[in-house]
Structure formats: C-alpha cells, structure tokens
Amino acid sequence: MTDRQGGLRGWTAGRKGTLSRLRFTSLRLRLVVVFALVALTAAVSASGIAYWLNREAVLTRTQDAVLRDFQQEMQNRAGALPVHPTQDQLQRTAGQMAGSSQRFSVLLAGQDAGGRAVYGNSGGLSGFSLEDVPVSLRTAVNKQQKLSSANKAPYHLYWQRITEHGTPYLVAGTKVIGGGPTGYMLKSLEPEAKDLNSLAWSLGIATALALVGAALLAQAAATTVLKPVHRLGVAARRLGEGKLDTRLRVSGTDELADLSRTFNNAAEALEKRVADMAARDESSRRFVADMSHELRTPLTAITAVTEVLEEELDSESGGIDPMIEPAVRLVVSETRRLNDLVENLMEVTRFDAGTARLVLDDVDVADQITACIDARAWLDAVELDAERGIHARLDPRRLDVILANLIGNALKHGGSPVRVSVREADDEVVIQVRDHGPGIPEDVLPHVFDRFYKASASRPRSEGSGLGLSIALNNAHIHGGDITAANSPDGGAVFTLRLPRDASALAAETTEGDGNGTGQGQGQGQGDGKGRGKGGSGSGDTAKGGA
C-alpha cells in the first residue's frame, strides 16, 4: 500500500512538474505553434496547388491523346463504312478501332438498309453498351449544328468524365460527317488516378516533413530568443529577493542586448539608491539613539529635582509658594512626559535595529494582568474577566508594556469601565481590551498603530507621544503574535491581543538589545488613585476621538 501511495505521489509530482514546465514555456509553445501553423499553411497551399496543376496536366494529356486517337480512328475506319452498315461490319470495325495504341472500348451505332438500329462493340469492359453513355452526352453528339463561317461541320466530338464503382472513366462520342454510324469511346483513367494518389501521398509526406522541420526550426529560434529572456527573468527574481548586485552578461547589439543593458543600468541605479537610503536610515537611527542616550543624563538630574519638587507639593508643610505651584506641577508633568518620550524613542530604535530580545518566563496571564493594573492604580476602573491557571511562556516585561499601553489608551480615550478578558484558542492566548467610549472613527482605524499618529490634527500636542501602540504592536510581533483594533457592535473600541502559548522558538532568533531594554517600564507603579497612571510606557498615546 505504501509503495502504491508513493507511486501515486510520484506520478502526481511528475504531472505537476510537466504542467509547470508547460506553463513556464508557454511563450515557447506559442512560438512553436505559430511557426508550425505558418509552415503547415504554406506546405498545404503549395502541395494543393502542385497537386491541382499536376492533376490537370496528367488528365489533360491523357484525355487529349485518347480523343485525338479516337477521332482519327473514326475518320479512318468508321468513315470507310457504308451509310447503312450491317451489324457484322460495325462489330468488326469496333474491334479494329479498339486495337489502337490507347486501348479504349468502342461502341458503334447505326441503321441498316431496313432502317433497323444495329450496334457493334469491341467486347471489352463487359460489353460497352449505349446505356453506359450519359444521356446528356448522347444528346449533344446527335444534335446537328447550324453551319456557318465559324462552324464548318454539323456534328462535333464531345467528351465527359464519369465515375463507375469508384473507377474514373473518360467517355466520348461523335458522328461520322457525311452520313454513317455514330461512335462512342470508353477509356479507364484508373492508372492516372493511381499516379495522382501516389503524387498526393508524396506531397502529404513532404508537408509532414516540412511541418516537423518548421517545428524544429521554431524550437531552435525560440531557444535563441527565450534564453536571454529566461536569464532576464531569473535576474529579476534575484533582484526582487534583495540581491541588488545581480547583473546580466551583455553580448551582441540586438534588442535583447539593449534590454539587458537597460536592466543592468536599472539594477545599478536601484542598488545605489537603496544603499543611499539605507545609509540615511542608519544615520537617522543612530541620531535618534545618540540623542536619546545624550538626553538621559540631563533628564536623570531633572527627574531627581522634579521628584523633590513633587514631594514638596504633596507634603503638608506647604513648602511651595501657592503662586508658583501650577508652574511646578507643569514642570513635573512635562518632565515625566519627556522622560517617557526618550524611553520610547530608545525602544523604537532597538526594534528598528533588530536588537530587541525576549527574556522568557512561565507566567500566569491573569496574575500578570492583575499586577499591571495594580501597579498603576487602575483597579477601580478596570474589570478583569480572566481565570487563573492560563499559563504561557512569554517575556513578562514586554507583556506588561503591551497591557499598560492598551489599558491606558482605553482609559484615556474610551472611558471606564474598561473590560479585560482572557481566553485560550488552540495554541494561543487571546486578550481583549474593551472600553465604553465613542469608538474609533473608521478613517482612523487603519492608522492607530502608526508612529506619531494623532487622530485630531488640531491637537498635535497631547500627553502621549504617539509611540505607545506602535511599541505594543512591535512587542506583540517579537513574540510571534499580533494586535488588532476594531469597534464593538455594542459601542466602544476593542483591541485584541494574540500571543503564542510558547515563544521559545522566536526567543532563540532574537538578539540582545542595547541596554537589554532597560528603562522601558520606568514610572510603572505610580498612580494618582483616580484610575489613571502617571507613568507607564507610552500608555494611551493614540487619540480615538474621545476626551
């Protein structure tokens, strides 16, 4: 049974390979077919014309020779008979006439002295009789013509080709001028028909050979034309795969050589342009990374000062002048926002450079969500629908960043209560974050994960940097998962996070990032007790039409 299945699979694979080659060489097939059709048309036309010309020449030559001999025999032998011959005379003369060089059958018809119709034939062809002569031919032979300057004889020689039992014949008849018997001749054209059939077979064989030759020539021509085209296709595929150093060998001065030169010029220009773009992109990433690192040093000092100022604001001693308290609070808020922006920029740089890595651990998804909500004092504003015991091997820190962004974004733009639900699906963990706000406008939905995207152009400055949801999506992708955004039929927006139960295979492919992602979760755990976190990595960055 196994051998049979293997044979069936082999036959299927071979058939698919053949069909693939047919599809791959469709242009070749079309060229061969066109060449073959042209050659077939030309050969059939030439063979048909040659057959028709030879047929007419052979039949005309034979016919003229027979008719000329028959006419001469009628003049010499039938003309020597009396006006009213006897049957014996007719029989003897018909036999003499049939012995001519053309070997035809003869029938002589006349009237004896008593006015009775008498006949004499050569006895060949089972007795050539008057019934074997077409009526139309007999009528034409016996019809007397009017004499004129152009017509010197009252009777003429008439002939006709007939077919009896598949054999062609030539039948002719004439009347002796001046009175006498009427003579009819029957000549078989079977030898000529056989010669013409042999000629037709020869022309058919020649046509078939011409068709085969045309197909071979078409194959050779197609190979000559399509080989450079095939090389061009291979080079184009290599170029599409990112091998920008691909070039074609140029030989000759024809159109295909010009096409190869054009391809090489285009590939060279593309390679140079991609190299320039890659250099500019690398320079841009390096600038962002350097800028972020350089900003961290002064930000550390500024953050320390703002923390002292914030403690003074919250102290009961009232160490801050009430007149400058709003300014101090603004400085504290903007410093925290700037710190988050720098951390987000550094994280984006790691993703762009491909240096972000996963640090996996076995986590209980429900416990991880609870810890994220509790650390940001969102317990009063978030409803959790998750059973304990749903375990997954993920990066806890990156999962925390994803949850902080999705829940914080829902709280800021959707409004509480925000519902977080967890379920298992095959080898995935599905986490849904739903709010009860106005939802996401349809024109905004395709862009919610774009970097620095703001739903309202009139409010370019907001608490978020426009990077949070983008970072969340990248963190999902590095796990091998995804995040989608949609509107619930019951109102509000729904963000769906899908993560694999085990991301070990992807963790082996990632490389260690700059600083191991340090600082991405700075500010976590700070809350104002109102269900809105002050910290978190870029939480609630994308406006959704609310608040």
Coordinates of C-alpha atoms in Angstrom, one line a residue, residues 175-536:
K175 CA -20.9 11.2 -85.6
V176 CA -19.3 10.4 -89.0
I177 CA -19.6 13.5 -91.1
G178 CA -21.5 12.9 -94.4
G179 CA -23.5 10.0 -93.1
G180 CA -22.6 6.9 -91.3
P181 CA -22.5 5.3 -87.8
T182 CA -22.2 7.1 -84.5
G183 CA -19.2 6.1 -82.4
Y184 CA -18.7 6.1 -78.6
M185 CA -15.5 5.5 -76.7
L186 CA -14.9 4.5 -73.1
K187 CA -11.4 4.8 -71.6
S188 CA -10.5 3.9 -68.0
L189 CA -8.5 6.6 -66.1
E190 CA -7.5 4.2 -63.3
P191 CA -3.7 4.3 -64.0
E192 CA -3.8 8.1 -64.0
A193 CA -5.8 8.1 -60.7
K194 CA -3.2 5.8 -59.1
D195 CA -0.4 8.1 -60.3
L196 CA -2.3 11.1 -58.8
N197 CA -2.8 9.2 -55.5
S198 CA 0.9 8.5 -55.3
L199 CA 1.5 12.1 -56.0
A200 CA -0.9 13.1 -53.2
W201 CA 0.9 10.8 -50.8
S202 CA 4.2 12.2 -51.8
L203 CA 3.0 15.7 -51.2
G204 CA 1.5 14.7 -47.9
I205 CA 4.8 13.2 -46.7
A206 CA 6.6 16.3 -47.9
T207 CA 4.1 18.5 -46.0
A208 CA 4.6 16.5 -42.8
L209 CA 8.4 16.7 -43.2
A210 CA 8.1 20.4 -43.7
L211 CA 5.9 20.7 -40.5
V212 CA 8.5 18.8 -38.5
G213 CA 11.3 20.9 -39.9
A214 CA 9.4 24.0 -39.1
A215 CA 8.8 22.8 -35.5
L216 CA 12.5 22.1 -35.1
L217 CA 13.4 25.5 -36.5
A218 CA 10.9 27.1 -34.3
Q219 CA 12.3 25.3 -31.3
A220 CA 15.8 26.5 -32.2
A221 CA 14.6 30.0 -32.8
A222 CA 12.6 30.0 -29.6
T223 CA 15.6 28.8 -27.6
T224 CA 17.7 31.5 -29.1
V225 CA 15.2 34.2 -28.3
L226 CA 13.9 32.9 -25.0
K227 CA 17.3 32.0 -23.4
P228 CA 18.1 35.7 -22.8
V229 CA 14.5 36.3 -21.7
H230 CA 14.9 33.4 -19.2
R231 CA 18.1 34.9 -17.9
L232 CA 16.4 38.2 -17.5
G233 CA 13.5 36.6 -15.6
V234 CA 16.0 34.8 -13.2
A235 CA 17.9 38.1 -12.7
A236 CA 14.6 40.0 -12.0
R237 CA 13.6 37.4 -9.4
R238 CA 17.1 37.6 -7.7
L239 CA 16.7 41.4 -7.7
G240 CA 13.3 41.1 -6.1
E241 CA 14.8 38.9 -3.4
G242 CA 17.1 41.7 -2.5
K243 CA 20.2 40.6 -4.3
L244 CA 20.9 44.1 -5.8
D245 CA 24.3 43.1 -7.2
T246 CA 22.7 41.0 -9.8
R247 CA 23.8 41.8 -13.3
L248 CA 23.3 40.3 -16.8
R249 CA 26.0 39.4 -19.2
V250 CA 25.5 41.6 -22.3
S251 CA 26.5 40.2 -25.8
G252 CA 25.5 41.5 -29.2
T253 CA 23.8 44.6 -30.4
D254 CA 20.3 43.5 -30.9
E255 CA 17.1 44.5 -28.9
L256 CA 17.7 41.8 -26.3
A257 CA 21.2 43.1 -25.7
D258 CA 19.7 46.6 -25.3
L259 CA 17.2 45.2 -22.8
S260 CA 20.0 43.6 -20.8
R261 CA 21.9 46.9 -20.7
T262 CA 18.8 48.7 -19.6
F263 CA 18.2 46.1 -16.8
N264 CA 21.8 46.4 -15.6
N265 CA 21.5 50.2 -15.6
A266 CA 18.3 50.0 -13.6
A267 CA 19.8 47.5 -11.2
E268 CA 22.8 49.6 -10.7
A269 CA 20.7 52.7 -10.1
L270 CA 18.4 50.8 -7.7
E271 CA 21.4 49.4 -5.8
K272 CA 22.9 52.9 -5.4
R273 CA 19.6 54.3 -4.3
V274 CA 18.9 51.6 -1.8
A275 CA 22.4 52.0 -0.4
D276 CA 21.9 55.7 0.0
M277 CA 18.5 55.2 1.6
A278 CA 20.0 52.5 4.0
A279 CA 22.8 54.9 4.9
R280 CA 20.4 57.7 5.6
D281 CA 18.1 55.4 7.6
E282 CA 21.1 54.1 9.6
S283 CA 22.2 57.7 10.2
S284 CA 18.7 58.6 11.3
R285 CA 18.5 55.7 13.7
R286 CA 22.0 56.4 15.1
F287 CA 21.0 60.1 15.6
V288 CA 17.8 59.1 17.5
A289 CA 19.7 56.6 19.6
D290 CA 22.6 59.0 20.3
M291 CA 20.1 61.8 21.1
S292 CA 18.1 59.5 23.4
H293 CA 21.3 58.5 25.3
E294 CA 22.5 62.0 25.5
L295 CA 19.2 63.2 26.8
R296 CA 19.1 60.6 29.6
T297 CA 22.0 62.2 31.5
P298 CA 20.4 65.7 32.0
L299 CA 16.9 64.0 32.3
T300 CA 18.2 62.0 35.3
A301 CA 19.2 65.2 37.1
I302 CA 16.0 66.9 36.1
T303 CA 13.9 63.9 37.2
A304 CA 15.6 63.9 40.6
V305 CA 14.8 67.6 41.1
T306 CA 11.2 67.2 39.9
E307 CA 10.7 64.3 42.3
V308 CA 11.9 66.6 45.2
L309 CA 9.5 69.3 44.0
E310 CA 6.6 66.8 43.7
E311 CA 7.3 65.6 47.3
E312 CA 7.2 69.2 48.4
L313 CA 3.9 69.7 46.6
D314 CA 2.4 66.7 48.3
S315 CA 3.8 67.5 51.8
E316 CA 1.5 69.0 54.4
S317 CA 4.1 71.7 55.3
G318 CA 3.3 73.6 52.2
G319 CA 6.9 74.3 51.2
I320 CA 5.9 75.5 47.7
D321 CA 4.5 79.0 47.2
P322 CA 0.9 78.7 46.0
M323 CA 1.6 81.3 43.3
I324 CA 4.2 79.0 41.6
E325 CA 2.5 75.7 42.4
P326 CA 0.9 75.4 38.9
A327 CA 4.2 76.1 37.3
V328 CA 5.9 73.4 39.4
R329 CA 3.2 70.9 38.6
L330 CA 3.6 71.7 34.9
V331 CA 7.3 71.1 35.1
V332 CA 6.8 67.8 36.9
S333 CA 4.3 66.7 34.3
E334 CA 6.3 67.7 31.3
T335 CA 9.5 66.2 32.7
R336 CA 7.7 62.9 33.1
R337 CA 6.4 63.2 29.6
L338 CA 9.8 63.9 28.2
N339 CA 11.3 61.0 30.1
D340 CA 8.7 58.7 28.7
L341 CA 9.3 60.0 25.2
V342 CA 13.1 59.4 25.4
E343 CA 12.5 55.8 26.7
N344 CA 10.0 55.2 23.9
L345 CA 12.4 56.5 21.3
M346 CA 15.1 54.2 22.6
E347 CA 12.8 51.3 22.4
V348 CA 11.7 52.1 18.9
T349 CA 15.4 52.4 17.9
R350 CA 16.0 48.9 19.3
F351 CA 13.2 47.5 17.2
D352 CA 14.4 49.2 14.1
A353 CA 17.9 48.0 14.6
G354 CA 16.7 44.4 15.3
T355 CA 18.4 44.3 18.6
A356 CA 15.3 43.8 20.8
R357 CA 15.3 40.3 22.5
L358 CA 13.0 38.3 24.6
V359 CA 13.6 37.2 28.2
L360 CA 11.1 34.4 28.6
D361 CA 9.5 33.1 31.7
D362 CA 6.5 31.0 32.6
V363 CA 3.7 33.4 33.6
D364 CA 0.2 33.2 34.7
V365 CA -1.6 35.5 32.4
A366 CA -4.3 36.5 34.9
D367 CA -1.7 37.3 37.6
Q368 CA 0.3 39.3 35.1
I369 CA -2.7 41.4 34.1
T370 CA -3.6 41.9 37.8
A371 CA -0.1 43.1 38.6
C372 CA -0.1 45.5 35.6
I373 CA -3.5 47.0 36.7
D374 CA -2.5 47.2 40.4
A375 CA 0.9 48.8 39.7
R376 CA -0.9 51.7 38.0
A377 CA -3.8 52.1 40.5
W378 CA -6.3 51.1 37.8
L379 CA -8.2 48.6 40.0
D380 CA -11.3 50.8 40.3
A381 CA -11.5 51.5 36.6
V382 CA -10.8 48.1 35.1
E383 CA -12.9 44.9 35.1
L384 CA -10.9 41.7 34.7
D385 CA -12.5 38.5 33.3
A386 CA -9.7 36.0 33.4
E387 CA -9.4 32.6 35.1
R388 CA -6.2 31.8 36.9
G389 CA -4.2 28.9 35.5
I390 CA -3.8 30.1 31.9
H391 CA 0.0 29.8 31.6
A392 CA 2.2 30.9 28.8
R393 CA 5.9 31.2 28.2
L394 CA 6.4 34.9 27.4
D395 CA 8.5 37.9 28.3
P396 CA 6.8 39.3 31.4
R397 CA 8.2 42.8 31.0
R398 CA 7.1 43.2 27.3
L399 CA 3.7 41.7 28.1
D400 CA 3.4 44.4 30.9
V401 CA 4.3 47.1 28.4
I402 CA 1.6 45.8 25.9
L403 CA -1.1 45.7 28.6
A404 CA -0.1 49.1 30.0
N405 CA -0.5 50.7 26.6
L406 CA -3.7 49.0 25.6
I407 CA -5.5 49.6 29.0
G408 CA -4.1 53.1 29.5
N409 CA -5.2 54.0 26.0
A410 CA -8.7 52.7 26.7
L411 CA -8.9 54.6 29.9
K412 CA -7.8 57.9 28.4
H413 CA -9.8 57.9 25.2
G414 CA -12.6 55.4 25.9
G415 CA -13.5 55.9 29.5
S416 CA -14.2 53.4 32.2
P417 CA -15.1 50.8 32.9
V418 CA -12.6 49.1 30.7
R419 CA -13.1 45.3 30.5
V420 CA -10.1 43.0 30.0
S421 CA -11.0 39.4 29.1
V422 CA -8.7 36.4 28.6
R423 CA -9.4 33.1 26.7
E424 CA -7.5 30.2 25.2
A425 CA -7.6 29.4 21.5
D426 CA -5.6 26.4 20.2
D427 CA -2.0 27.3 21.0
E428 CA -2.7 31.0 21.5
V429 CA -3.7 33.3 24.4
V430 CA -6.2 35.9 23.4
I431 CA -6.6 39.0 25.5
Q432 CA -9.3 41.6 24.7
V433 CA -9.4 45.1 26.0
R434 CA -12.7 46.8 25.5
D435 CA -13.8 50.3 26.6
H436 CA -17.2 52.0 26.6
G437 CA -16.3 55.2 24.7
P438 CA -17.4 56.5 21.3
G439 CA -15.2 54.1 19.4
I440 CA -12.6 54.7 16.8
P441 CA -13.6 56.6 13.6
E442 CA -13.4 54.4 10.5
D443 CA -10.8 56.7 8.9
V444 CA -8.6 56.4 12.0
L445 CA -8.7 52.6 12.4
P446 CA -6.0 51.8 9.7
H447 CA -3.6 54.2 11.5
V448 CA -4.0 53.5 15.2
F449 CA -0.7 51.6 15.3
D450 CA 1.3 54.2 13.2
R451 CA 4.1 56.0 14.9
F452 CA 3.3 59.6 16.0
Y453 CA -0.2 59.4 14.5
K454 CA -2.8 61.7 16.1
A455 CA -6.4 61.4 15.3
S456 CA -7.0 65.1 15.6
A457 CA -4.7 67.4 13.7
S458 CA -5.9 70.4 15.7
R459 CA -4.5 68.9 18.9
P460 CA -0.9 67.9 17.9
R461 CA 0.3 68.3 21.5
S462 CA -1.1 65.7 23.9
E463 CA 0.1 63.7 26.9
G464 CA 1.0 60.8 24.6
S465 CA 4.0 60.6 22.2
G466 CA 2.1 58.7 19.6
L467 CA 4.5 55.7 20.0
G468 CA 2.8 53.6 22.7
L469 CA 0.5 51.5 20.5
S470 CA 3.3 51.1 17.9
I471 CA 5.6 49.8 20.6
A472 CA 2.9 47.5 21.9
L473 CA 2.4 46.1 18.4
N474 CA 6.2 45.6 18.0
N475 CA 6.3 43.8 21.3
A476 CA 3.5 41.5 20.1
H477 CA 5.3 40.8 16.8
I478 CA 8.5 39.9 18.6
H479 CA 6.6 37.2 20.4
G480 CA 5.1 36.0 17.1
G481 CA 1.7 37.5 17.9
D482 CA -0.4 40.4 16.7
I483 CA -2.8 43.1 17.9
T484 CA -5.9 44.2 16.0
A485 CA -8.2 47.2 16.6
A486 CA -12.0 47.3 15.9
N487 CA -15.2 48.8 17.1
S488 CA -17.7 46.7 19.1
P489 CA -21.3 46.4 17.8
D490 CA -22.4 47.5 21.3
G491 CA -20.2 50.6 21.3
G492 CA -16.6 51.2 22.3
A493 CA -13.3 50.1 20.9
V494 CA -11.9 46.6 21.2
F495 CA -8.2 45.8 21.0
T496 CA -7.4 42.1 20.6
L497 CA -4.0 40.8 21.5
R498 CA -3.0 37.3 20.3
L499 CA 0.2 35.7 21.7
P500 CA 1.5 32.2 21.3
R501 CA 1.5 29.9 24.4
D502 CA 5.2 29.4 23.9
A503 CA 7.5 31.9 22.2
S504 CA 10.7 29.9 22.8
A505 CA 11.4 29.4 19.1
L506 CA 11.3 33.1 18.5
A507 CA 13.3 33.9 21.5
A508 CA 16.2 31.9 20.1
E509 CA 16.1 34.1 16.9
T510 CA 16.3 37.4 18.7
T511 CA 19.5 39.2 19.7
E512 CA 20.3 41.1 22.9
G513 CA 19.3 44.7 22.6
D514 CA 21.1 47.8 23.6
G515 CA 20.8 48.1 27.4
N516 CA 18.6 45.0 27.4
G517 CA 15.6 47.2 27.1
T518 CA 16.4 49.0 30.4
G519 CA 14.1 51.8 31.3
Q520 CA 11.1 50.7 29.2
G521 CA 9.0 50.3 32.3
Q522 CA 10.1 53.3 34.2
G523 CA 7.4 55.0 36.0
Q524 CA 5.3 51.9 36.4
G525 CA 3.5 51.7 39.7
Q526 CA 3.0 55.4 40.1
G527 CA -0.7 56.3 40.3
D528 CA -2.8 59.1 41.4
G529 CA -5.6 56.9 42.9
K530 CA -8.1 58.0 40.2
G531 CA -7.7 55.1 37.9
R532 CA -5.2 56.8 35.6
G533 CA -1.5 56.0 35.7
K534 CA 1.1 58.8 35.7
G535 CA 3.8 56.6 34.4
G536 CA 3.9 53.6 32.2

